[in-house]
PDB file of C-alpha atoms in Angstrom:
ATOM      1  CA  UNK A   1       2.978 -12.309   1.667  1.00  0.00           C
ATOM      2  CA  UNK A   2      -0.494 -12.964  -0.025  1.00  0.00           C
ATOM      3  CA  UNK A   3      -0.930 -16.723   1.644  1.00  0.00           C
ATOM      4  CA  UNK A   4      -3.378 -18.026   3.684  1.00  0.00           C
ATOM      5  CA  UNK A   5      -2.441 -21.398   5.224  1.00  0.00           C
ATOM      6  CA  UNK A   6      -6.114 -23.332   6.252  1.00  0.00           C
ATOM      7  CA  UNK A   7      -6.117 -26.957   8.463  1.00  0.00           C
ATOM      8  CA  UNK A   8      -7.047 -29.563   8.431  1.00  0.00           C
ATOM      9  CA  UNK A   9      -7.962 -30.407   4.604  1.00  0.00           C
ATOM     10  CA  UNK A  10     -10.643 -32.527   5.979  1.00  0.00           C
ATOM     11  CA  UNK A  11     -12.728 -33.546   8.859  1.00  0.00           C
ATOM     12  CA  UNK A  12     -15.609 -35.981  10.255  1.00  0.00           C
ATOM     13  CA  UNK A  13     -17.643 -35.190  13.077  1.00  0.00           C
ATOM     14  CA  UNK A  14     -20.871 -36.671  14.997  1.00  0.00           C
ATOM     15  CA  UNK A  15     -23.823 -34.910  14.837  1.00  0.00           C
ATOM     16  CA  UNK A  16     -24.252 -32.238  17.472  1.00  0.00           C
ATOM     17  CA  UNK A  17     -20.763 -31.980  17.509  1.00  0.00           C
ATOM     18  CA  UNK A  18     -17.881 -29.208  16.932  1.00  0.00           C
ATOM     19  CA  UNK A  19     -16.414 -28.400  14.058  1.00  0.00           C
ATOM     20  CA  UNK A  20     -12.968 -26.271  13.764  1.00  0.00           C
ATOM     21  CA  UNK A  21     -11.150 -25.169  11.155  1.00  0.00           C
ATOM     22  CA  UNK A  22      -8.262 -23.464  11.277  1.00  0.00           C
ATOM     23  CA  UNK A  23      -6.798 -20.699   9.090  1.00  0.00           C
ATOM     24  CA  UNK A  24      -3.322 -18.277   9.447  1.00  0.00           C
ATOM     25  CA  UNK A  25      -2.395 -15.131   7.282  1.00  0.00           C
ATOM     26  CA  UNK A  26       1.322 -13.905   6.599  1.00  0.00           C
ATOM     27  CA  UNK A  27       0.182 -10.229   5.388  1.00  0.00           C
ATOM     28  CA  UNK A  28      -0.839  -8.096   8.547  1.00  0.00           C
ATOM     29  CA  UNK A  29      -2.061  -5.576   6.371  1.00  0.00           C
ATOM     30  CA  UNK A  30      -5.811  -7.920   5.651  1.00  0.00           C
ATOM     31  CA  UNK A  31      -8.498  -6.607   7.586  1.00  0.00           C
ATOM     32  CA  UNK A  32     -11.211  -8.220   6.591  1.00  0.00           C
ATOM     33  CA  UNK A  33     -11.620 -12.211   6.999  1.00  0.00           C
ATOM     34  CA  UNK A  34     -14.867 -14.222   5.910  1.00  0.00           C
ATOM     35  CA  UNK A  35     -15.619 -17.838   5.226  1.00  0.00           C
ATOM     36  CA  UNK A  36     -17.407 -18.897   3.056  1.00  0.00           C
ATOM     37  CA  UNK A  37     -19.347 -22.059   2.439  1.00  0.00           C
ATOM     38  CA  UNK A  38     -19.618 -24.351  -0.559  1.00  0.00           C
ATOM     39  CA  UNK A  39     -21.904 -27.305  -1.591  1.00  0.00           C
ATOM     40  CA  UNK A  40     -20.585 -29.663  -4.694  1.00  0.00           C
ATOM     41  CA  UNK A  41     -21.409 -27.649  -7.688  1.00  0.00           C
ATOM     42  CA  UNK A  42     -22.224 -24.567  -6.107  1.00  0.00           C
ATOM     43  CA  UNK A  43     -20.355 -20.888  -5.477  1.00  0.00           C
ATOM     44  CA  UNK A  44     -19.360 -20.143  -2.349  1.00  0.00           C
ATOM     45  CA  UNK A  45     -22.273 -18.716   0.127  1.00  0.00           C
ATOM     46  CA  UNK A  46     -20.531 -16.068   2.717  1.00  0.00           C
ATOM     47  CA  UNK A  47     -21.383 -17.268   5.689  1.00  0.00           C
ATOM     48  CA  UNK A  48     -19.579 -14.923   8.336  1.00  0.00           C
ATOM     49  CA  UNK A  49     -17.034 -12.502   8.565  1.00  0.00           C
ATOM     50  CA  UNK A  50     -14.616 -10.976  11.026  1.00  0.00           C
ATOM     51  CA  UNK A  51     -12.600  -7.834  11.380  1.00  0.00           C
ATOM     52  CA  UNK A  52      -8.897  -7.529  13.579  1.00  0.00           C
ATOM     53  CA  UNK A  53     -10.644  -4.991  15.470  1.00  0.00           C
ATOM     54  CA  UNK A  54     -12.545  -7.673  17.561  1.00  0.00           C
ATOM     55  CA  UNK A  55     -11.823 -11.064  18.859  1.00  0.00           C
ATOM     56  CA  UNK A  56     -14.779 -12.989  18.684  1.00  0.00           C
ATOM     57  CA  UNK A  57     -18.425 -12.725  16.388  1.00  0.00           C
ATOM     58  CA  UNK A  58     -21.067 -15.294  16.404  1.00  0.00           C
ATOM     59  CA  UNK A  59     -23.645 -15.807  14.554  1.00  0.00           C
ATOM     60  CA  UNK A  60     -26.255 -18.893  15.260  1.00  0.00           C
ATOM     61  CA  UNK A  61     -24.640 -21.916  15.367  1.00  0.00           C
ATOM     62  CA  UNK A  62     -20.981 -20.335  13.700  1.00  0.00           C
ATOM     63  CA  UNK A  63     -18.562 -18.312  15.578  1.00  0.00           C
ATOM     64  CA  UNK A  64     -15.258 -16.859  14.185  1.00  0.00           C
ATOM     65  CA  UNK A  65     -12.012 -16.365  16.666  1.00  0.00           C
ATOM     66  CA  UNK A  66      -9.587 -13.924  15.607  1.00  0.00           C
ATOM     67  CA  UNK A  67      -6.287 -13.755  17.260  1.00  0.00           C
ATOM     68  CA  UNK A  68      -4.469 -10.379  15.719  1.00  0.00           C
ATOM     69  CA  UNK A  69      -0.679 -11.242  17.510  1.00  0.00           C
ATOM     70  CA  UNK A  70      -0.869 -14.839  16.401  1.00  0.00           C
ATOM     71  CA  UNK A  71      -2.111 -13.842  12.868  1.00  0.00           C
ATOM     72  CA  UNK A  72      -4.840 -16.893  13.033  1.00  0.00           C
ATOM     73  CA  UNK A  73      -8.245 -17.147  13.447  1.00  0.00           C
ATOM     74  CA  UNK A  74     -10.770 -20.292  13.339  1.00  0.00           C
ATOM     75  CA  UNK A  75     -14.567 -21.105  12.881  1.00  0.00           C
ATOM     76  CA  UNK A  76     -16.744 -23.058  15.161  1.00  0.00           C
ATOM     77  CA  UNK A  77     -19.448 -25.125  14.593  1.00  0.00           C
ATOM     78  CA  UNK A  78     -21.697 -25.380  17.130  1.00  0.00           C
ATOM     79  CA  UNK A  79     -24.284 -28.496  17.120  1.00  0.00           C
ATOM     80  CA  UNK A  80     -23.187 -29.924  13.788  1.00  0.00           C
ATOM     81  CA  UNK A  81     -26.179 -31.555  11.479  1.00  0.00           C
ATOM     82  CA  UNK A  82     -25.721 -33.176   8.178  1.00  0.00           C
ATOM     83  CA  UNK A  83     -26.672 -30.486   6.347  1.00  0.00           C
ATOM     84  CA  UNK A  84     -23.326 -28.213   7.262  1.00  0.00           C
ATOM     85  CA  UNK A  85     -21.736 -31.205   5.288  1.00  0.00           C
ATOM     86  CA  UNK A  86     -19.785 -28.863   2.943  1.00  0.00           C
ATOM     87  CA  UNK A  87     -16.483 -27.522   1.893  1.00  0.00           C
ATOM     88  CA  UNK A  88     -15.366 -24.364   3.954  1.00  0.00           C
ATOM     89  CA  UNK A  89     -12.647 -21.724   3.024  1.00  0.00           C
ATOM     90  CA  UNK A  90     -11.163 -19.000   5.185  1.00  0.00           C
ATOM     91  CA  UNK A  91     -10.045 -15.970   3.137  1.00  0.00           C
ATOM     92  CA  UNK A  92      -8.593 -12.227   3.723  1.00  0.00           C
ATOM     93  CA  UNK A  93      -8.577  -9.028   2.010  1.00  0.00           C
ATOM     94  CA  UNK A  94      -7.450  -5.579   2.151  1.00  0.00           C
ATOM     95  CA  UNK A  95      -9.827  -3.195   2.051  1.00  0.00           C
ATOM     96  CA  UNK A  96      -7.466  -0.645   0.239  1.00  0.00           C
ATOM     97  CA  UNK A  97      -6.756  -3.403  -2.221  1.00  0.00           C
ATOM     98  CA  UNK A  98     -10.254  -3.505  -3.507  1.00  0.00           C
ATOM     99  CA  UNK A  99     -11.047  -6.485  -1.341  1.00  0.00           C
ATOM    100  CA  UNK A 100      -9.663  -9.254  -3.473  1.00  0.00           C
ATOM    101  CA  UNK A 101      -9.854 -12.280  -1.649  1.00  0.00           C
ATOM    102  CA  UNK A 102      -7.401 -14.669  -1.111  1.00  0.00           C
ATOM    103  CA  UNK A 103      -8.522 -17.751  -0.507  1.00  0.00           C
ATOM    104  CA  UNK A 104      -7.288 -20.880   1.922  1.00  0.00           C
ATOM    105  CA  UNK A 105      -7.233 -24.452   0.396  1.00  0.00           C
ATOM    106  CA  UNK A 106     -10.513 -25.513   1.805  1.00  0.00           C
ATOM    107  CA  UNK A 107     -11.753 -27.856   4.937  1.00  0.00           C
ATOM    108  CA  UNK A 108     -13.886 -30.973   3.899  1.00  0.00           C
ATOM    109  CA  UNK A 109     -16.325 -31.564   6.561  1.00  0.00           C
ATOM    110  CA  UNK A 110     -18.377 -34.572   6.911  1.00  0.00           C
ATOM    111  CA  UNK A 111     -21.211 -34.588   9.603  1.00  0.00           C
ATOM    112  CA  UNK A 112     -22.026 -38.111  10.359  1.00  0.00           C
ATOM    113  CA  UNK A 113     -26.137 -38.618  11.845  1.00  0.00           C
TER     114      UNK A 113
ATOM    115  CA  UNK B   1     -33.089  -8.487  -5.323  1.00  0.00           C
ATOM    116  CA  UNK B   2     -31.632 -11.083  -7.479  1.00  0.00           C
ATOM    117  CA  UNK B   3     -28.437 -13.291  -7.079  1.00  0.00           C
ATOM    118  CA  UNK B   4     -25.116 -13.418  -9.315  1.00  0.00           C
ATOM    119  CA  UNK B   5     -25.655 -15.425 -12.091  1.00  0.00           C
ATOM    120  CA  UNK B   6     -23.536 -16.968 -14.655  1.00  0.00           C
ATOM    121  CA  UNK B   7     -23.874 -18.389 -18.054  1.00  0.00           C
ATOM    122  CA  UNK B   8     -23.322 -21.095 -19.342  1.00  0.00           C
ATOM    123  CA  UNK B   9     -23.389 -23.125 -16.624  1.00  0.00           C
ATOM    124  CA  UNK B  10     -20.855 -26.014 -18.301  1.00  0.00           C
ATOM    125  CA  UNK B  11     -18.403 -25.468 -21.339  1.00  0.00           C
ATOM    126  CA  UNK B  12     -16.443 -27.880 -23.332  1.00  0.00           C
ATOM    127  CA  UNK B  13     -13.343 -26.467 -25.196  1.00  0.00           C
ATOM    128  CA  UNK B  14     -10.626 -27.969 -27.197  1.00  0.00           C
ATOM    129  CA  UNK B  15      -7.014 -26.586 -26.455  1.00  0.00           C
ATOM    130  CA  UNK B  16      -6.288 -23.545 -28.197  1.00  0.00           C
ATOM    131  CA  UNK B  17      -9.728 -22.095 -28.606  1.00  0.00           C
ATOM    132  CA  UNK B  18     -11.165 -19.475 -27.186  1.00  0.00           C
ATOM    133  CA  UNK B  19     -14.027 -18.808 -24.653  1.00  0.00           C
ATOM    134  CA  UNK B  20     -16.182 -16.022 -23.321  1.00  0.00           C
ATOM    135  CA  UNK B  21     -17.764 -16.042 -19.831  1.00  0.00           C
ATOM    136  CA  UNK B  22     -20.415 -13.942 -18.701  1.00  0.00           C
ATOM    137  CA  UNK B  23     -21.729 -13.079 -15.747  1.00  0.00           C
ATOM    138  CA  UNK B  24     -24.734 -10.485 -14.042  1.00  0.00           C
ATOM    139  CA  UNK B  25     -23.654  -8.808 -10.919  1.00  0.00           C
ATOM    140  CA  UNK B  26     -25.606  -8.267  -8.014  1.00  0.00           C
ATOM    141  CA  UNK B  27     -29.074  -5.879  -8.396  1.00  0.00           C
ATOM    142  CA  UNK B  28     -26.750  -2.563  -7.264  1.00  0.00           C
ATOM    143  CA  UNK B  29     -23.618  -3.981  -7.226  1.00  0.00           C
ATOM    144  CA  UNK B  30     -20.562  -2.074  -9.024  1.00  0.00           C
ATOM    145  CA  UNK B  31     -17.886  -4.081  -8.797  1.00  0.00           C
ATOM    146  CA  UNK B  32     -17.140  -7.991 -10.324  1.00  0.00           C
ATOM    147  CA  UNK B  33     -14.478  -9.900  -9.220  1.00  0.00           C
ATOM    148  CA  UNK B  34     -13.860 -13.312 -11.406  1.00  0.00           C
ATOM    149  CA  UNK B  35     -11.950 -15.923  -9.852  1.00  0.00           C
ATOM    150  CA  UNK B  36     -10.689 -19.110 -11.155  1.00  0.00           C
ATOM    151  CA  UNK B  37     -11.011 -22.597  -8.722  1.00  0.00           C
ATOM    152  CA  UNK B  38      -8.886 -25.214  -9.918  1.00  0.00           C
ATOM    153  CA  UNK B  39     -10.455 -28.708  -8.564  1.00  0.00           C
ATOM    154  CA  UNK B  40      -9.936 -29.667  -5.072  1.00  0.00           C
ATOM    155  CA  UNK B  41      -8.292 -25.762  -4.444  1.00  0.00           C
ATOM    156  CA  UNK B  42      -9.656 -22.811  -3.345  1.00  0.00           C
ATOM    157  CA  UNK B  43     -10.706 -19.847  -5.422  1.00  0.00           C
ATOM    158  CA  UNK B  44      -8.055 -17.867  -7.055  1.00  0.00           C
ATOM    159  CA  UNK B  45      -8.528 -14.174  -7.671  1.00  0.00           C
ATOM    160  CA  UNK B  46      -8.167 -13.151 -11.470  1.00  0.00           C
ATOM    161  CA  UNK B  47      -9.044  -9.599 -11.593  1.00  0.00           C
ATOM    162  CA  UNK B  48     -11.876  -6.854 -10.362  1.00  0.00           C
ATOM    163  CA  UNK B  49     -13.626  -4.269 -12.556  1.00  0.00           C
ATOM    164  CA  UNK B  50     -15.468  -1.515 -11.407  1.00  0.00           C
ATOM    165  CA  UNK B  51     -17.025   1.192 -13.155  1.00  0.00           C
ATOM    166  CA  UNK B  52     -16.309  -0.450 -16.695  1.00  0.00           C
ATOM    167  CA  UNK B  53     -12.686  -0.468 -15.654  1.00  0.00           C
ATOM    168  CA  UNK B  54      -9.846  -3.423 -14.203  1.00  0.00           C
ATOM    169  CA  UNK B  55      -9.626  -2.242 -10.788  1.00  0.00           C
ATOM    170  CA  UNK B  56      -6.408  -4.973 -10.101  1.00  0.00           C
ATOM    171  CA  UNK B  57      -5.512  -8.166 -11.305  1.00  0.00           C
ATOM    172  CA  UNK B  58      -4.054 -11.160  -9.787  1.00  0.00           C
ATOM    173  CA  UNK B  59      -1.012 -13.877 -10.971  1.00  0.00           C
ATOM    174  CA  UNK B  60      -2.872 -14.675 -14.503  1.00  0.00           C
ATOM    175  CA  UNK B  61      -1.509 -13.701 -18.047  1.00  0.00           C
ATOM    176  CA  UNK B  62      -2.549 -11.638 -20.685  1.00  0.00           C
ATOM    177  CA  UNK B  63      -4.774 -13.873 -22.610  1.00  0.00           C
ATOM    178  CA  UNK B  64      -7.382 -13.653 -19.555  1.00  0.00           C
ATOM    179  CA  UNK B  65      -8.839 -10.781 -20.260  1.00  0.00           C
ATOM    180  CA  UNK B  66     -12.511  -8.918 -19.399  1.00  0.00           C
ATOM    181  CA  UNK B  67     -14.897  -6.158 -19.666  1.00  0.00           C
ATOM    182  CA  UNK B  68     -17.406  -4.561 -17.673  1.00  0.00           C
ATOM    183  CA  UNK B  69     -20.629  -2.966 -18.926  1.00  0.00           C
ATOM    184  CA  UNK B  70     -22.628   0.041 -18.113  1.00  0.00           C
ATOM    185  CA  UNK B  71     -25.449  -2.509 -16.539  1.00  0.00           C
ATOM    186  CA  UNK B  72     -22.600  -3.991 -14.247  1.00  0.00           C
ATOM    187  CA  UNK B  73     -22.783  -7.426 -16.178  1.00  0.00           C
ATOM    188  CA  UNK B  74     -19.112  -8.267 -17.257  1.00  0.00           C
ATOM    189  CA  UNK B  75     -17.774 -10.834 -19.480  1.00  0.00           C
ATOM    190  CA  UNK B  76     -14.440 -12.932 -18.783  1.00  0.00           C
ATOM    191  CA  UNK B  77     -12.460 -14.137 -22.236  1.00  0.00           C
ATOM    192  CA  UNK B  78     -10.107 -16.909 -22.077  1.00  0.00           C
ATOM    193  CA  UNK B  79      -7.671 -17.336 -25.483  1.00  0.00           C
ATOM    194  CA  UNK B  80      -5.202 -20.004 -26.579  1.00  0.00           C
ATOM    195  CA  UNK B  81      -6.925 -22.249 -23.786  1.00  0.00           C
ATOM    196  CA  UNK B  82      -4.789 -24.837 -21.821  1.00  0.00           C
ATOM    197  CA  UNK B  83      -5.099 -27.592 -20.527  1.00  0.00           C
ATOM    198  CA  UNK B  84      -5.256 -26.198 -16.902  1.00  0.00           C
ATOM    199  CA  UNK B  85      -7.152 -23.684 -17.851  1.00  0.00           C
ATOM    200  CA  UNK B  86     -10.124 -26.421 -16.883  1.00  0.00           C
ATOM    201  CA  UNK B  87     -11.879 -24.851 -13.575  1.00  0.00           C
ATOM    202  CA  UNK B  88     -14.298 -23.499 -11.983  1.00  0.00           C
ATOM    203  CA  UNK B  89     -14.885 -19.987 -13.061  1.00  0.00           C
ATOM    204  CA  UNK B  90     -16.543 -17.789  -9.807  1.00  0.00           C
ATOM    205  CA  UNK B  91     -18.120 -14.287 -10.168  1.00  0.00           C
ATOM    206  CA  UNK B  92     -18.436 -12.370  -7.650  1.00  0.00           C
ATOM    207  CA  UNK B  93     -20.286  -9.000  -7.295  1.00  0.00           C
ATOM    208  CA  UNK B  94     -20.377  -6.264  -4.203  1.00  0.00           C
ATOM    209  CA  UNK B  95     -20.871  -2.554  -3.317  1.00  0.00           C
ATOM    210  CA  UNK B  96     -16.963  -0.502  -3.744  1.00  0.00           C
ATOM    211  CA  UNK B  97     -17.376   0.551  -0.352  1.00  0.00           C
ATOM    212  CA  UNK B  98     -18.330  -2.732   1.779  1.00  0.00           C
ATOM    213  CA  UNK B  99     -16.554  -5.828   2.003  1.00  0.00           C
ATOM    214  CA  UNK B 100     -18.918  -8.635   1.275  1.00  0.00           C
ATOM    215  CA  UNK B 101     -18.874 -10.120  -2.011  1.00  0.00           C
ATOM    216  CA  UNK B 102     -21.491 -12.381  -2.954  1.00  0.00           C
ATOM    217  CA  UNK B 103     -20.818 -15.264  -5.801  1.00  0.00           C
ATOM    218  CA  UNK B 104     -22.290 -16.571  -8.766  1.00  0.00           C
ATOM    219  CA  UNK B 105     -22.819 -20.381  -9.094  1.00  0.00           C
ATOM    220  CA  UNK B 106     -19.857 -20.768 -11.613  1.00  0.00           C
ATOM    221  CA  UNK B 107     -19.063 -21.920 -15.035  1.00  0.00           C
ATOM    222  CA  UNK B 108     -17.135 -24.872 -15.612  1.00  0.00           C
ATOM    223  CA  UNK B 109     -14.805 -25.217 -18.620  1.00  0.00           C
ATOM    224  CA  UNK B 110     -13.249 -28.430 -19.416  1.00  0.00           C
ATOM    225  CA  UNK B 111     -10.324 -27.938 -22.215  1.00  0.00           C
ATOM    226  CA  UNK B 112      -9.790 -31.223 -23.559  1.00  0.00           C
TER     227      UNK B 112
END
């Protein structure tokens, strides 16, 4: 019950357009969901994170849905530019656990000018 | 306040050798998780340590193995290496009672 399922593996979108990725957990015990952002060669840069107490945070450009029943939650993003060309990864922990993440398989995006 | 950082940043190693990672957490930060990405996948967690001790471990075997030092820094050792053994290796460092954890830029091992 550790997965966490994450759609589509890649995407392509116009600049100043939307962005959404998709992600679903199987263990309801997570409470804590970030993404994270990575650039070729880099680590992963949190970029925003969501707990199942609330159904919506935003941040800039970014916003993270969370839909507790459904076990799923998605990010947004807003205005797309070039630069948020990167590889983004949903993951979940348990706070109880320590926090260890576990990690979807990753969205491609590509933000055409 | 400095980052997570990781040394070396690349590593060549022949199959069956062994290889030490190391990596300096967070200024502040406790606990270091280590994390293995495959390429193409996302990260996999290997195990935490906090306060010089494993604080859980994921689905990896016996011959990954770390330590944690009194200055928070902690090392990752890899023996027998394997062919998939070739990754991405991730540290990540954060505070034992918030949820954020903040990565290193990686070492990658190639085991030819």
């Amino acid at each position: 019950q550790q997965q966490v399922k994450q759609s589509p593996q890649s995407l392509i979108v116009q600049k100043g357009g939307i962005s959404i990725i998709n992600c679903a957990y199987e263990n309801t015990a997570f409470d804590y969901f970030p993404w994270y952002q990575q650039f070729p060669g880099k680590g992963p840069a949190l970029l925003i994170a969501i707990r199942p107490d609330v159904s919506e945070k935003k941040e800039g450009r970014f916003t993270i849905s969370f839909n507790k029943s459904a076990k799923q939650f998605s990010l947004h993003i807003m205005d797309s530019q070039p630069g948020d060309s990167a590889t983004y990864f949903c993951a979940a922990s348990r706070q109880a656990a320590g926090n260890k993440l576990t990690f979807g398989g990753g969205t491609r995006v590509l933000v055409k000018p | 306040e400095t980052g997570v950082t990781q040394s070396p940043t690349h590593l060549i190693k022949t199959r069956g050798q062994q290889v030490t990672l190391r990596c300096s957490s967070q200024s502040g930060h406790n606990t270091v998780s280590w994390y293995q990405q495959a390429l193409g996948q996302g990260p996999q967690f290997i195990f935490q340590y906090y306060r010089e001790e494993e604080n859980g471990r994921g689905n990896f075997p016996p011959r990954f193995s770390g330590l944690q030092f009194p200055n928070y820094s902690s090392e990752l050792n890899v023996n027998a290496l394997e062919l998939d053994d070739s990754a991405l290796y991730l540290c990540a460092s954060s505070l034992p009672w918030r949820d954020e954890q903040y990565f290193g830029p990686g070492t990658r091992l190639t085991v030819t």
